[in-house]
Short mmCIF file of C-alpha atoms and ligand atoms in Angstrom, two decimals:
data_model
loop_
_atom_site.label_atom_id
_atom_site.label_comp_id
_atom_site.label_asym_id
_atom_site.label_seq_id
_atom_site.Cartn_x
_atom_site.Cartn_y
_atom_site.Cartn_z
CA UNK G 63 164.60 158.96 -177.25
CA UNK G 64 161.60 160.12 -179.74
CA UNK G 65 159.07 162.57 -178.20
CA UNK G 66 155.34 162.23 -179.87
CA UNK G 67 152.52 163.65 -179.11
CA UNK G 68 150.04 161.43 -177.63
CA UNK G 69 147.32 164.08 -176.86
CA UNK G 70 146.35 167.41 -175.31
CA UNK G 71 145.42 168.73 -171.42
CA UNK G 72 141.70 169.12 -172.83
CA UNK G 73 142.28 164.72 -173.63
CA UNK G 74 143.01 163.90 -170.18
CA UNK G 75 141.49 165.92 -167.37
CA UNK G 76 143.03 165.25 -164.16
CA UNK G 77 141.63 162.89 -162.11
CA UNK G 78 140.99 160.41 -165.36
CA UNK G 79 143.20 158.10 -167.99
CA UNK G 80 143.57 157.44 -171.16
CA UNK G 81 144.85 154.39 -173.35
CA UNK G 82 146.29 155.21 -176.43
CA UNK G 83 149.13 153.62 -179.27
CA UNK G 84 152.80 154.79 -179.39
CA UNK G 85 154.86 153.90 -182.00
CA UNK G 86 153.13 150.64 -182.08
CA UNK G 87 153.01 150.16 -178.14
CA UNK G 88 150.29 150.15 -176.08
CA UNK G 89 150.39 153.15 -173.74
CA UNK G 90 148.07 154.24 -170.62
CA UNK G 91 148.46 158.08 -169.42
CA UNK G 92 147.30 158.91 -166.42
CA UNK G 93 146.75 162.49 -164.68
CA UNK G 94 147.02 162.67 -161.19
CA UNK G 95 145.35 164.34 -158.91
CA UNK G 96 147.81 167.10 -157.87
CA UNK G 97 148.26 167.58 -162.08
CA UNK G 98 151.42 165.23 -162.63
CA UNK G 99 151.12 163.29 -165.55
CA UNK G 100 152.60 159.53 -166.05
CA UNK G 101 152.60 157.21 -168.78
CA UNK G 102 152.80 153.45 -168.76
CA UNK G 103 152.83 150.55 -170.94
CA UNK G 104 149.44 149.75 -171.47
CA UNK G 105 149.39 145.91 -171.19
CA UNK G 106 149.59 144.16 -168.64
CA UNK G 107 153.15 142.44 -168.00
CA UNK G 108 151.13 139.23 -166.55
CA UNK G 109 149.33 137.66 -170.02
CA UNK G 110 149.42 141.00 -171.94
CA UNK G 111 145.81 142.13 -170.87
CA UNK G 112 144.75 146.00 -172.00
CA UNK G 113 145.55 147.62 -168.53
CA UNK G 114 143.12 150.17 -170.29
CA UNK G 115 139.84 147.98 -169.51
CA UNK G 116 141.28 147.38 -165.72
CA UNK G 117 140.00 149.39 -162.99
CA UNK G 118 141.87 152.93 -161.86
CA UNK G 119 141.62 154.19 -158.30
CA UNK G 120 142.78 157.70 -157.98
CA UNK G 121 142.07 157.47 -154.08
CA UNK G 122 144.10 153.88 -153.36
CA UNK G 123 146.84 155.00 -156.08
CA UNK G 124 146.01 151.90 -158.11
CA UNK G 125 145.70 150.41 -161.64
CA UNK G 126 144.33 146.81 -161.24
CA UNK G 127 143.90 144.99 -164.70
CA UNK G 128 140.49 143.10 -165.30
CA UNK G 129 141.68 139.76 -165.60
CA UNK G 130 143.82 138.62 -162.70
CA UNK G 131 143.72 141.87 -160.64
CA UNK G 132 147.43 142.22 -160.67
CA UNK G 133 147.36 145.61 -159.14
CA UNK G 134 149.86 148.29 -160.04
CA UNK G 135 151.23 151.63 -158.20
CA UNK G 136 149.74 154.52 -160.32
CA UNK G 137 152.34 156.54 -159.09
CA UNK G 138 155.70 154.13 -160.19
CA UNK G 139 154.28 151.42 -162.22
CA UNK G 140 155.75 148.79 -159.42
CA UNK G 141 153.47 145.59 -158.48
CA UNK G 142 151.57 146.26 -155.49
CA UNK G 143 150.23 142.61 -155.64
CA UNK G 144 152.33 140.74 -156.80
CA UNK G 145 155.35 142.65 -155.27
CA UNK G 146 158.41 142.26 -157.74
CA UNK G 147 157.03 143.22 -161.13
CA UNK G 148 157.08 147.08 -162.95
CA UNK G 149 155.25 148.86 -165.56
CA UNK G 150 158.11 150.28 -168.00
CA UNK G 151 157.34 153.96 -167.61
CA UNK G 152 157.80 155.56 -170.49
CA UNK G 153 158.81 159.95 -169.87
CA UNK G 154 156.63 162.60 -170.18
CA UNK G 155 156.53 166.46 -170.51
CA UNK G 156 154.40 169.28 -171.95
CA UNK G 157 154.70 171.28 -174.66
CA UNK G 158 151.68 173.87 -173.98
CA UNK G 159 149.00 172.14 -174.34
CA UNK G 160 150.70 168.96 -175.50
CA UNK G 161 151.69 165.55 -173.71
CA UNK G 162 154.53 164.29 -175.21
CA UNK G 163 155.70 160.66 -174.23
CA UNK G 164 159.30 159.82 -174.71
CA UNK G 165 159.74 156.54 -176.22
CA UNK G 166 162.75 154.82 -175.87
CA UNK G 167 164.81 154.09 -179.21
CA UNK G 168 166.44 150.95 -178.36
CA UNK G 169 163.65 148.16 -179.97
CA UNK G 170 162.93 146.62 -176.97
CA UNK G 171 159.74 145.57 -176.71
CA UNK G 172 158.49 146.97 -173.59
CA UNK G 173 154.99 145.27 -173.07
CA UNK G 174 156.65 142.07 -171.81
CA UNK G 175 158.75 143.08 -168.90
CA UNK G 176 158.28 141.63 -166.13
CA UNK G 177 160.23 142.68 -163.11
CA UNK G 178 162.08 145.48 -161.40
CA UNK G 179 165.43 143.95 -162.55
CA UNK G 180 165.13 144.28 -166.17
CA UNK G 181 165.45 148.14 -165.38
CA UNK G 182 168.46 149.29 -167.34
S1 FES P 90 146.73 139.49 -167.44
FE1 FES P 90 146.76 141.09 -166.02
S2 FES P 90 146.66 140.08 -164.14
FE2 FES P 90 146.68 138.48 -165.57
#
């Protein structure tokens, strides 16, 4: 696993989100209310929409992308509606001030995934 630094505490206040490019990949970070931080592939598994431009509900939980309102757990990445599909969630930690996302060294892409079962 690579760590990179995708931005700073002063980025992403909590309570708000933030789309941003990893290694190539479309990422979305997210900072919870309660101050954990989560990071997840930033289109949509559905017909690879910009998750970014989709609405973000900090009091349901909820990431629901703009064009088909597939609606996502903010907390997991798992389909709320439909049931059955995942976000790949990528790691995170902080170094000070920075968020570092771990990205996964394998080469799979991980924008297309679809469902819980292609979980290694
Ligand atoms: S592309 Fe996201 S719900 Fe269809």
């Amino acid at each position: 696993m690579k760590w990179v630094k995708v931005a700073t505490l002063d980025d992403l206040w909590e309570g708000d989100m933030l789309d941003a490019k990893v290694e190539g990949e479309e990422v979305i970070l997210i900072h919870r209310e309660g101050g954990r931080i989560v990071c997840f592939q930033g289109m949509c598994p559905h017909q690879e929409i910009l998750l970014a431009d989709g609405n973000f509900d900090f009091v349901k939980g909820t990431i629901t992308c703009s064009a088909h309102e597939w609606e996502f757990d903010m907390k997991d990445g798992r389909g709320r509606n439909p049931l059955g599909c995942k976000l790949f969630q990528y790691d995170v930690r902080l170094e000070g001030e920075n968020i570092m996302v771990g990205v996964p060294t394998d080469g799979r892409l991980r924008r297309l995934r679809h469902s819980v079962e292609e979980e290694a």
